[in-house]
Coordinates of C-alpha atoms and ligand atoms in Angstrom, one line a residue:
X249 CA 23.4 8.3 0.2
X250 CA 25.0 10.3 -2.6
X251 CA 23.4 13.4 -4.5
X252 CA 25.4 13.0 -7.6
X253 CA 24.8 9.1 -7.7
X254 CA 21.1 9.7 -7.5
X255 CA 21.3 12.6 -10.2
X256 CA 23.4 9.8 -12.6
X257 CA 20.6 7.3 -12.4
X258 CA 17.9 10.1 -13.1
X259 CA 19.8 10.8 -16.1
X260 CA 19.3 7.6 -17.7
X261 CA 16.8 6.9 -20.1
X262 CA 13.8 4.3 -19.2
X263 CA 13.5 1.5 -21.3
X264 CA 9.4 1.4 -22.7
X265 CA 7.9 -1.2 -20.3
X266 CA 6.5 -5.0 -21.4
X267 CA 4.4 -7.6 -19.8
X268 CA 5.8 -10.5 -18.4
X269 CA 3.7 -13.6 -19.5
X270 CA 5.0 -17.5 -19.1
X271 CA 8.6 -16.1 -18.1
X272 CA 9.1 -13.9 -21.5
X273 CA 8.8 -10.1 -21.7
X274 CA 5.9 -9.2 -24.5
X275 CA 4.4 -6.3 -26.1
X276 CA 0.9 -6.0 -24.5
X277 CA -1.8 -6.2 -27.7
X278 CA -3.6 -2.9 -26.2
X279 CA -1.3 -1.1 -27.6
X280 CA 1.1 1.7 -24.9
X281 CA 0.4 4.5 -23.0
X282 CA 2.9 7.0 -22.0
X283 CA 4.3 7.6 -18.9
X284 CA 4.0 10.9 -17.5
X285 CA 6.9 12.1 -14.4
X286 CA 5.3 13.9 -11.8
X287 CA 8.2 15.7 -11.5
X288 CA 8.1 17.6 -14.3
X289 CA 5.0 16.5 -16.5
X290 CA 7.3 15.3 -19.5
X291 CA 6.8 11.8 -20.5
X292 CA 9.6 9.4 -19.1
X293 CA 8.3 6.4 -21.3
X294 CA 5.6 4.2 -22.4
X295 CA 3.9 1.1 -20.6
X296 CA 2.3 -1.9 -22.6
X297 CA -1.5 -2.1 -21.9
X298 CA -2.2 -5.9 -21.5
X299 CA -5.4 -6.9 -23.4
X300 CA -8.4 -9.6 -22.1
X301 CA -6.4 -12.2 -24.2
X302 CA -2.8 -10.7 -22.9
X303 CA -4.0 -11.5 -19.3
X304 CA -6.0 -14.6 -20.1
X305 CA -2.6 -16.3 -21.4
X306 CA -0.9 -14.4 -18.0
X307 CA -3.7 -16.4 -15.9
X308 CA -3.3 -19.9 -17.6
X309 CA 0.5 -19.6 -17.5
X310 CA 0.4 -19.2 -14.3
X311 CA -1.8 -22.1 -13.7
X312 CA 0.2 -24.5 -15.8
X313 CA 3.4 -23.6 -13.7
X314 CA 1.5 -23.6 -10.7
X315 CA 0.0 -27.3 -11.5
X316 CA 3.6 -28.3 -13.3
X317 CA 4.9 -28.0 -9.2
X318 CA 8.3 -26.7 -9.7
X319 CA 7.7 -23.9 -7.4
X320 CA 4.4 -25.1 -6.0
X321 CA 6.1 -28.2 -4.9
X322 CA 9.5 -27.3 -4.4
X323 CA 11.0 -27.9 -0.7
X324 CA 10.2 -24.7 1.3
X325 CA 14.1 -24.6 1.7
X326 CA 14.4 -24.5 -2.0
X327 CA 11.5 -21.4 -2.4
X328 CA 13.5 -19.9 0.3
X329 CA 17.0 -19.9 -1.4
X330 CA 15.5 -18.3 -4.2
X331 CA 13.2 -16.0 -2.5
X332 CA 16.4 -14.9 -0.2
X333 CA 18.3 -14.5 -3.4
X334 CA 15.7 -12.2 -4.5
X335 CA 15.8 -10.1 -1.7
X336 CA 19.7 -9.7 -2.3
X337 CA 19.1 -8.5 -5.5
X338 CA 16.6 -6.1 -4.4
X339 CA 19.3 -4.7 -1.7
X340 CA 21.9 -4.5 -4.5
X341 CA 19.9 -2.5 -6.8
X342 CA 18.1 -0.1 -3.9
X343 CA 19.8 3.2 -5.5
X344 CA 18.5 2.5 -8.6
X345 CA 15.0 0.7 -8.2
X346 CA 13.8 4.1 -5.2
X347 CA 15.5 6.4 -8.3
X348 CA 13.3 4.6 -10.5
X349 CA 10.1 4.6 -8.7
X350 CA 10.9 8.4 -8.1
X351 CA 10.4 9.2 -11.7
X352 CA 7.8 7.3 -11.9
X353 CA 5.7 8.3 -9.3
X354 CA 7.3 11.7 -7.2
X355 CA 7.5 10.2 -3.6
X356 CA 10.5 12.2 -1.8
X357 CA 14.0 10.0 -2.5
X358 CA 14.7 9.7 1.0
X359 CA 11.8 8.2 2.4
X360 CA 11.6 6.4 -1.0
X361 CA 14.8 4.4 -0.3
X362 CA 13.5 3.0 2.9
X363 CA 10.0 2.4 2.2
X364 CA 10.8 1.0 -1.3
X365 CA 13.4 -1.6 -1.6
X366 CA 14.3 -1.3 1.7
X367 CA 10.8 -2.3 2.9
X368 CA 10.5 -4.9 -0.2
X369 CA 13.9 -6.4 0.7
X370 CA 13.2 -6.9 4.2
X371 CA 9.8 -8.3 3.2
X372 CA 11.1 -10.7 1.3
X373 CA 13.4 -12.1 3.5
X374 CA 10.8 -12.0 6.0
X375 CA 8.4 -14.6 4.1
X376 CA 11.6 -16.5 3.5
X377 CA 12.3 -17.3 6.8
X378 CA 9.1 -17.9 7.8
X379 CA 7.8 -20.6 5.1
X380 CA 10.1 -23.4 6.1
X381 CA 8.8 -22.8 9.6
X382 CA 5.1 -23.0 9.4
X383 CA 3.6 -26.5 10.4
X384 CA 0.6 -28.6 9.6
X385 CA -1.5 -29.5 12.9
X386 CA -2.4 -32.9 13.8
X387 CA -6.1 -32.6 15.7
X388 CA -7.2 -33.7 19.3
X389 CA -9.7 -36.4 17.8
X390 CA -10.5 -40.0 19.2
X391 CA -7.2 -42.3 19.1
X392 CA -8.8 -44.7 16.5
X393 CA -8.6 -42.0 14.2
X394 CA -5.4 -39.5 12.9
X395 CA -7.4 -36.2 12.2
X396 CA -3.9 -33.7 10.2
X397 CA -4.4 -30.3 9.0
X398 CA -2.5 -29.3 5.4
X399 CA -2.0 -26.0 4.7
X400 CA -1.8 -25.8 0.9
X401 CA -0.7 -23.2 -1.6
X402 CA -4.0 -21.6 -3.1
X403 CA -3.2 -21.6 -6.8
X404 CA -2.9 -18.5 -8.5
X405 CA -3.3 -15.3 -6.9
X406 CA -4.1 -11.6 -8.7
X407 CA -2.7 -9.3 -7.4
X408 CA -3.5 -5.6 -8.0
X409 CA -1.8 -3.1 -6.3
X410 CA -1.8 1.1 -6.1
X411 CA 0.7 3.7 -7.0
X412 CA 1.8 5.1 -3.5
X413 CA 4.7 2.7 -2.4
X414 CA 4.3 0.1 -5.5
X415 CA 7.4 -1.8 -4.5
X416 CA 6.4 -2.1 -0.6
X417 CA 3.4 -2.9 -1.4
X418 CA 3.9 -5.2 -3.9
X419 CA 6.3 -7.5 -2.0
X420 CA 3.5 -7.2 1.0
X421 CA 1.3 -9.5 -1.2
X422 CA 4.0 -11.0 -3.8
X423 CA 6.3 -12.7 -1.0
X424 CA 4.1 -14.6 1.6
X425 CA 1.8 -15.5 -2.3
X426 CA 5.7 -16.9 -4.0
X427 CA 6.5 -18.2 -0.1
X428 CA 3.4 -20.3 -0.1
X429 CA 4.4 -22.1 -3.3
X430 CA 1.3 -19.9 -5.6
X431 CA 1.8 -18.4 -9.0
X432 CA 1.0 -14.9 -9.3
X433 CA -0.5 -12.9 -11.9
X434 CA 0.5 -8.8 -10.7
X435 CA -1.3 -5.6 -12.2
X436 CA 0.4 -2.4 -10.8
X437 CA -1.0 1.4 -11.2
X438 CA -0.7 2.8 -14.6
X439 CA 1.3 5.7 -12.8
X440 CA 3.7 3.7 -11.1
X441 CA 4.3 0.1 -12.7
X442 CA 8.2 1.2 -13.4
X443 CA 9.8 -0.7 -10.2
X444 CA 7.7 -3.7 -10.4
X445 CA 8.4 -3.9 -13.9
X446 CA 12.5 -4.1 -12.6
X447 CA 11.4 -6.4 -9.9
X448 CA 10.0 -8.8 -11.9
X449 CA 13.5 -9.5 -13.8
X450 CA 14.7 -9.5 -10.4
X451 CA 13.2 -12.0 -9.9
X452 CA 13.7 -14.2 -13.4
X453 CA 17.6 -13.8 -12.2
X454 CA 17.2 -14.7 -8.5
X455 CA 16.1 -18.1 -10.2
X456 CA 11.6 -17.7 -9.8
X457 CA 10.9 -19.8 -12.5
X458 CA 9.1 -19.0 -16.1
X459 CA 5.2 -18.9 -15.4
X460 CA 5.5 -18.3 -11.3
X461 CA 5.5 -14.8 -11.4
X462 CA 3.7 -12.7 -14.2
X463 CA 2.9 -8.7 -14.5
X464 CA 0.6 -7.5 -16.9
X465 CA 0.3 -3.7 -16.8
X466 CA -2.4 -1.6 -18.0
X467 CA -5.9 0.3 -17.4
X468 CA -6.9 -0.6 -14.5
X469 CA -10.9 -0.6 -16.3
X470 CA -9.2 -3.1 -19.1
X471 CA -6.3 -5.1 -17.6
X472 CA -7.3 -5.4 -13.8
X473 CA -10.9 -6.0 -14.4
X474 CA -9.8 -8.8 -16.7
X475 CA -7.5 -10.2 -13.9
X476 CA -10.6 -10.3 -11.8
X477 CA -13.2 -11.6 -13.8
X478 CA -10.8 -14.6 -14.5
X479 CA -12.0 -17.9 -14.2
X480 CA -8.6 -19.0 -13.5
X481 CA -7.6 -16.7 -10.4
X482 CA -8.2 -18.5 -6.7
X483 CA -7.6 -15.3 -4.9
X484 CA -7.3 -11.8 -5.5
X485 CA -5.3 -9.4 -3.3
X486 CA -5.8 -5.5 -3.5
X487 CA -4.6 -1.9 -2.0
X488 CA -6.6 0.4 -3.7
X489 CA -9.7 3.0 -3.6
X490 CA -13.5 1.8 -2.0
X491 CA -14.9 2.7 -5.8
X492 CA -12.3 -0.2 -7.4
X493 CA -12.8 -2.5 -4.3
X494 CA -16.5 -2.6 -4.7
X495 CA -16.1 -3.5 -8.1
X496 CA -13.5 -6.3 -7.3
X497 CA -16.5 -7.7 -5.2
X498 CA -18.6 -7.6 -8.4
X499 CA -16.5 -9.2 -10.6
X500 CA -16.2 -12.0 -8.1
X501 CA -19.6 -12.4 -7.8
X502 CA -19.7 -12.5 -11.6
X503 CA -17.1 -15.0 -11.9
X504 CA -15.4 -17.7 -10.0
X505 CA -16.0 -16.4 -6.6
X506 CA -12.7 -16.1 -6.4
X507 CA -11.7 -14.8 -2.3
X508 CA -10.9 -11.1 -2.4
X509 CA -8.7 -9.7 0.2
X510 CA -9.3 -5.7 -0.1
X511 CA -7.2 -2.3 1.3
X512 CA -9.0 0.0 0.7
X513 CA -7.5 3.3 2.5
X514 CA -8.8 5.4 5.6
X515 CA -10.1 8.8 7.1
X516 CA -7.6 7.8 9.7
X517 CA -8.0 10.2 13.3
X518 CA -4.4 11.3 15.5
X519 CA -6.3 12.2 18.5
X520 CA -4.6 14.7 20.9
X521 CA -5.1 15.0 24.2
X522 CA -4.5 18.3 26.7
X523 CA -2.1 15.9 29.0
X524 CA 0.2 14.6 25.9
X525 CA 3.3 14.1 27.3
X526 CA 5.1 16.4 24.7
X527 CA 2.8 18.6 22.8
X528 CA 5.6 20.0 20.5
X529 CA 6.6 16.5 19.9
X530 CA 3.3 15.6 19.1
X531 CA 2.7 18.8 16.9
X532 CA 5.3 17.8 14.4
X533 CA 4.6 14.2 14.2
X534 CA 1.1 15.1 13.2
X535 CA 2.7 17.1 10.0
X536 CA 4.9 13.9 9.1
X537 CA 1.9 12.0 9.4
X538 CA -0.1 13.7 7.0
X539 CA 2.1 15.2 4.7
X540 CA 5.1 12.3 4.1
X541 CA 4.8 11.0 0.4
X542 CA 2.7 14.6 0.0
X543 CA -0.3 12.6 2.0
X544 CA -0.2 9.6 -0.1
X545 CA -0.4 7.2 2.4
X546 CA -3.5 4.7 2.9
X547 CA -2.7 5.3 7.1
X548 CA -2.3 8.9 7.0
X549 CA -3.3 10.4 10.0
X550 CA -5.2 13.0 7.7
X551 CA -8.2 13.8 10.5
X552 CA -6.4 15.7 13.6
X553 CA -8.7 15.7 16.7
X554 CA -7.4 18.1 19.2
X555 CA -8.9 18.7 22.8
X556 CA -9.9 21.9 23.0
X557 CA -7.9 23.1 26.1
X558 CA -5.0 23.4 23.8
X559 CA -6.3 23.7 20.5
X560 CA -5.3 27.1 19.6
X561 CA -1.7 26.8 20.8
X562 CA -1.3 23.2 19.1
X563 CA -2.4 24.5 15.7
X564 CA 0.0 27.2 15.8
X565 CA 3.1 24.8 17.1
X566 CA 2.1 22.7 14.2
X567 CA 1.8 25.5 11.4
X568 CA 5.3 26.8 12.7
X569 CA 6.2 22.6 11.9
X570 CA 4.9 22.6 8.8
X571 CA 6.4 26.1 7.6
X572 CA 9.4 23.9 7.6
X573 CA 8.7 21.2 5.6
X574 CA 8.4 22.8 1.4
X575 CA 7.1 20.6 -1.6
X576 CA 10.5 19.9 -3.9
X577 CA 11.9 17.9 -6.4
X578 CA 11.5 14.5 -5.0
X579 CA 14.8 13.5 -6.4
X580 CA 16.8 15.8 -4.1
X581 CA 18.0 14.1 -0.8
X582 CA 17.0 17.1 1.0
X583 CA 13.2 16.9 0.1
X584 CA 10.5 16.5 2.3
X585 CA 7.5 16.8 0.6
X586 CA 7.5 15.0 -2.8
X587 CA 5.3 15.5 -6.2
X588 CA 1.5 14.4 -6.0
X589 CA 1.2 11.4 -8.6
X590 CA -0.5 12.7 -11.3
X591 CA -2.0 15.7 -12.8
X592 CA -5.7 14.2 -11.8
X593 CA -4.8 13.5 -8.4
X594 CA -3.9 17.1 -7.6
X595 CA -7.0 18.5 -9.5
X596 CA -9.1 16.4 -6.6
X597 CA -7.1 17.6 -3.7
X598 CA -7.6 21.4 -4.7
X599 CA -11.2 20.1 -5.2
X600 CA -11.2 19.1 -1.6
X601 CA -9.9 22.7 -0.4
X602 CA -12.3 24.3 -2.5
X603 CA -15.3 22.2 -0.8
X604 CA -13.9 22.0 2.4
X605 CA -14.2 26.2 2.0
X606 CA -17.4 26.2 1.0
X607 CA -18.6 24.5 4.0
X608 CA -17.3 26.6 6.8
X609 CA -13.6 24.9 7.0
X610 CA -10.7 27.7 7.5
X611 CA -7.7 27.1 5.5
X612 CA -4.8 28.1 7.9
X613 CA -1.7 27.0 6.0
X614 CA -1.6 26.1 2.0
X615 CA -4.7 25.1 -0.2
X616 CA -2.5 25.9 -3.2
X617 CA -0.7 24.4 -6.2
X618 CA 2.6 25.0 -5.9
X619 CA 5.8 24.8 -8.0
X620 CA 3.9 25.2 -11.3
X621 CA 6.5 26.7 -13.2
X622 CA 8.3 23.1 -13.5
X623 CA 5.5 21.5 -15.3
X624 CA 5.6 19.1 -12.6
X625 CA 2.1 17.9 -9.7
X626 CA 3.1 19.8 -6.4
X627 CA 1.0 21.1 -3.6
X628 CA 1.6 23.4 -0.6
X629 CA 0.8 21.1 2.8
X630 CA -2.4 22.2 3.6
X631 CA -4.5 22.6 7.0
X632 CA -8.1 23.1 7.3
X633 CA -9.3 24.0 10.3
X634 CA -13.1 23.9 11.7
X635 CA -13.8 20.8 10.0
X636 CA -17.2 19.3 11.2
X637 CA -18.5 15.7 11.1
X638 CA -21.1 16.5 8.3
X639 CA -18.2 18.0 6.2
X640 CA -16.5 16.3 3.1
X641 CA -13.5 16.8 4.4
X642 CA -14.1 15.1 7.7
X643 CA -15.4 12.2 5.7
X644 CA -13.5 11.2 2.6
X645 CA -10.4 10.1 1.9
X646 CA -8.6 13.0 -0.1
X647 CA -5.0 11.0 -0.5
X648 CA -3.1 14.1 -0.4
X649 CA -1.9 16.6 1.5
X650 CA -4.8 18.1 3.5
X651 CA -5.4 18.2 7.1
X652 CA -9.0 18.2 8.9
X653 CA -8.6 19.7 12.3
X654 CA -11.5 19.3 14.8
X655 CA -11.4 20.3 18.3
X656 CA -13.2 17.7 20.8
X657 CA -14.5 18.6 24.4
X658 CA -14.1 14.8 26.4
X659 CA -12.8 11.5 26.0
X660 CA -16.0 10.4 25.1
X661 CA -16.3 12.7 22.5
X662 CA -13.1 11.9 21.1
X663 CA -14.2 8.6 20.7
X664 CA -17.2 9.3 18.8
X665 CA -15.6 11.6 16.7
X666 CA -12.9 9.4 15.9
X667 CA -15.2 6.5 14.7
X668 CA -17.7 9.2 12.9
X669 CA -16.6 7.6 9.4
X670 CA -17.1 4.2 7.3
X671 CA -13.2 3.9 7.3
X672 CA -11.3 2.1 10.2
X673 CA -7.7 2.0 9.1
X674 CA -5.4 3.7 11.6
X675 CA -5.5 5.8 14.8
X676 CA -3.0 7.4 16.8
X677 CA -3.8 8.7 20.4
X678 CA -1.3 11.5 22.2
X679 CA -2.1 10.6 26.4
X680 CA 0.4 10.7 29.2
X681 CA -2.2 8.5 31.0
X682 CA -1.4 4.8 30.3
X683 CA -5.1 3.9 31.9
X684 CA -6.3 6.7 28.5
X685 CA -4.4 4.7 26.2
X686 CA -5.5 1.6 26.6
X687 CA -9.1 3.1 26.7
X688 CA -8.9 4.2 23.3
X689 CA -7.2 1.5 22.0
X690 CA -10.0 -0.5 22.8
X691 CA -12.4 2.3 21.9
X692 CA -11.2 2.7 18.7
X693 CA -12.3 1.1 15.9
X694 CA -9.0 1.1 13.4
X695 CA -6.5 -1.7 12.5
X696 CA -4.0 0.1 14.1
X697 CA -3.8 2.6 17.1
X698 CA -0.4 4.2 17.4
X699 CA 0.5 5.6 20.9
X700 CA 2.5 8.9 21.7
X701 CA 4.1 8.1 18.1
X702 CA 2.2 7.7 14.7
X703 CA 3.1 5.9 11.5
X704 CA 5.9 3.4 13.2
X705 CA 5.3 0.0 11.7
X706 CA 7.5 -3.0 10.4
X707 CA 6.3 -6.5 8.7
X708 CA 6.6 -8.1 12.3
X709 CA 3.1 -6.7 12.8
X710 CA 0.0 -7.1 10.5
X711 CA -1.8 -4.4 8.8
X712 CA -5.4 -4.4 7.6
X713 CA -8.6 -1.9 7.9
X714 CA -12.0 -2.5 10.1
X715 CA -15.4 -1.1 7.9
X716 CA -15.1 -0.2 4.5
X717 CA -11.0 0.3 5.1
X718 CA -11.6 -3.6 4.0
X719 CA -10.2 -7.1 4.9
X720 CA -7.9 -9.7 5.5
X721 CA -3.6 -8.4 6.3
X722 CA -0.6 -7.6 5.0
X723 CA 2.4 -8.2 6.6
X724 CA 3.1 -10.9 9.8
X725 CA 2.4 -14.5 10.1
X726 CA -0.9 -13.7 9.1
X727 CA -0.7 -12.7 5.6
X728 CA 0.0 -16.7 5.1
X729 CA -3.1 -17.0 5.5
X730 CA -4.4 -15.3 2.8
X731 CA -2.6 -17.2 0.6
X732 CA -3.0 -20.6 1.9
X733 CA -6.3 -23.4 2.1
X734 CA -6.5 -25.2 5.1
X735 CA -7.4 -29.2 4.1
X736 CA -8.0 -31.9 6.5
X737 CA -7.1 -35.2 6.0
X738 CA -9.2 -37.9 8.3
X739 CA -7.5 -41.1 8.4
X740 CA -9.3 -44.5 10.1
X741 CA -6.8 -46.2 11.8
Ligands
ADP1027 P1 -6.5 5.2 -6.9 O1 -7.8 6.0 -6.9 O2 -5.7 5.3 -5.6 O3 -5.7 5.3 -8.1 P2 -7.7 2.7 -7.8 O4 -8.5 1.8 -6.9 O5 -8.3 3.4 -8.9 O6 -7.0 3.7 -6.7 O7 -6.4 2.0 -8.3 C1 -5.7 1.0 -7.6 C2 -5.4 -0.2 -8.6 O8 -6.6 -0.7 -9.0 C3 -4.6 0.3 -9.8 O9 -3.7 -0.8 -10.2 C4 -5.7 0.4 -10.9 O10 -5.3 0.2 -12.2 C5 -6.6 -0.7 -10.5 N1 -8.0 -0.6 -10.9 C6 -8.7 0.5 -11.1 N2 -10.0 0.2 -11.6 C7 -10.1 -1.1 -11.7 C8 -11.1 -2.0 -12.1 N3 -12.3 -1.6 -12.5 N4 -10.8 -3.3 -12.0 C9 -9.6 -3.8 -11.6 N5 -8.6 -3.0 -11.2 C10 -8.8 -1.7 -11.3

């Protein structure tokens, strides 16, 4: 990775953004809306807000294409070729597409790199691979009948998706949906639609064809709820917040009963115990896991439960590892805390401080705005200590960078601590004793419980929430399923 390369790309203008409807790039007919750069406040470009009609043509191209069958019924090999081709494309233009989403929406260039195209990339391939392997089943029935299971594309999915990792994201839902032979109709965030925007031509080139694969950017009160209410949309497929998610319900109900498959974040707990095998370890993986992407992460380990025993000297270990790690210019390779996406979202984190305050929390590190002088959305990494179960703080989801610490007293305690919240996202637990661990992972009610480690993850293994962190996965075999109808065919013989 080169300094100067990166600081050529961010030098280039950004093209004003279009939708992609029926394979042609459009102006959207709700006018534009600018673009803000969290990096330094100053507008980087304007998006096309996709109207009703805009996203009702979106949904029935996608529909004709998908009933036309050149991708729907295309070989597997053939959706593979393309799909792989895709993912080439994606690794050619990495540098430029993590620059890109940089600008757009502030997370740190080199975690960027990884988790953006490199994640999308990989993901890609991933559903590649795996779609010309997946069989039908034949069932155990009476030998006078043939009882087969199909699995069968699901139409046309909708697929709306945040601003935190857009591209990673995005290829979680858009490659098993394009695998499985479906059209899809995409709506990114309004602060961070740049990359998918790219992706999408990415995609025209690597040979998707006209219809398949559609983006319609906008509000997400205008464009998105049009892409849910429609009539023409099997399944929708969302990583937002609870508030949007609820409403995605709604306009189900309202409409088509479409299927909705919802992310919707977490209060996520990194429990650590007195006999961790490495406390110091331990203390500075519990900054990265709060403060990477300046805690925009839906599995942030943003509540730290800390056994009592060695609660005052784990605190300090990790203040001394967070004094290390400074909000910057997310463009620089040596940054480790990046810009918080928008002006709004950092008005509700200092929110959360201020409240978190006024309930008997302690701030012991940050609680500030910081870099203000470069018109850009930075804050300091925060940590509140004292944080009780009645507290906002121990409750909601802030999305940024502010840590709850709570001490806890037993295992037990830990436990009920831990699962004192409607979310059930992640966990991680910090135990030398293998008997411990396994405890909590059963005790726990998350998705995911990381042990001695938090965060680790690849698309081998599925991600999804427990509660009101929602339903259905990303990632692994079993995001196919999301995307595909089982049908049973019953044949007298
Ligand atoms: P966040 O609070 O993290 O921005 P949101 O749930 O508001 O999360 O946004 C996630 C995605 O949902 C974005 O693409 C946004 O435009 C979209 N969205 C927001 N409100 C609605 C809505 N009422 N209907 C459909 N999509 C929406």
């Amino acid at each position: 990775m080169d300094q100067a390369a990166i600081d050529r790309l961010a030098a280039q203008p950004v093209p004003k953004g279009r939708l992609l409807i029926g394979g042609a790039w459009v102006e959207g007919q709700g006018g534009e809306t600018p673009v803000i750069s969290p990096i330094d406040g100053r507008i980087l470009t304007t998006l096309a807000n996709a109207s009703p009609e805009d996203v009702a043509r979106a949904t029935a191209d996608a529909r004709a294409a998908f009933e036309a069958g050149r991708w729907s019924r295309a070989a597997p090999a053939a959706r593979k070729a393309v799909l792989h081709r895709l993912a080439d494309l994606i690794e050619r233009h990495a540098l430029e597409l993590a620059v890109l989403g940089v600008r757009d929406n502030g997370t740190e260039i080199f975690m960027a790199l990884k988790a953006e195209p490199g994640s999308a990339a990989g993901t890609f391939r991933y559903y590649a691979e795996a779609i010309d392997k997946v069989y039908g089943e034949i069932a155990p029935t009476a030998p006078n009948v043939l009882g087969l299971v199909h699995r069968e594309a699901v139409g046309v999915v909708g697929a709306i998706v945040p601003w935190n990792f857009p591209l990673m994201i995005g290829a979680w839902k858009i490659a098993p949906a394009l695998a499985a032979g479906n059209s899809v109709v995409l709506k990114p965030a309004e602060t961070a639609s740049l990359t998918l925007l790219r992706l999408a031509e990415l995609a025209i080139e690597a040979g998707v064809p006209p219809g398949v694969f559609n983006v319609v950017t906008g509000p997400g009160r205008v464009t998105g709820e049009a892409l849910a209410l429609s009539p023409d949309v099997d399944v929708l497929v969302f990583t937002g917040s609870g508030a949007t998610g609820r409403r995605l319900l709604e306009y189900s109900a309202r409409s088509n009963l479409k299927r909705c498959y919802l992310e919707l974040g977490g209060k996520s707990p990194n429990i650590v115990f007195a006999d961790a095998p490495d406390l110091a370890a331990a203390a500075k993986a519990a900054a990265t896991a709060i403060f990477r992407n300046a805690g925009q992460v839906c599995v942030a380990g943003s509540r730290l439960l800390v056994e009592r025993s060695v609660h005052d000297a784990f605190v300090a270990a990790l203040c001394a590892a967070t004094a290390t790690m400074r909000p910057g210019n997310p463009l620089h390779l040596s940054t480790q805390i990046g810009a918080v996406n928008s002006e709004t979202q950092l008005a509700g984190n200092l929110r959360f401080v201020a409240d978190a305050q006024a309930e008997g929390g302690q701030v012991v590190l940050g609680g500030t705005r910081a870099l203000a002088e470069t018109g850009g959305f930075y804050m300091d990494p925060t940590i509140v200590a004292g944080v009780a179960p009645g507290h906002r703080l121990f409750r909601e989801e802030v999305f940024g960078p502010v840590l709850a610490v709570t001490p806890f007293d037993t295992e037990d305690e830990a436990i009920r601590l831990a699962n004192a919240t409607d979310y059930g996202l992640a966990a991680g637990v910090w135990t030398a004793s293998l008997a411990r661990a396994h405890r909590m992972i059963r005790a726990l009610r998350a998705g995911v419980v990381h042990v001695n480690t938090y965060g680790g993850t690849d698309v081998t293994v599925p991600l999804g929430g427990v509660k009101q962190s929602g339903n259905g996965h990303d990632k692994s075999l079993h995001a196919l399923e999301k995307y595909t109808d089982l049908k049973t065919a019953w044949i007298q013989l």
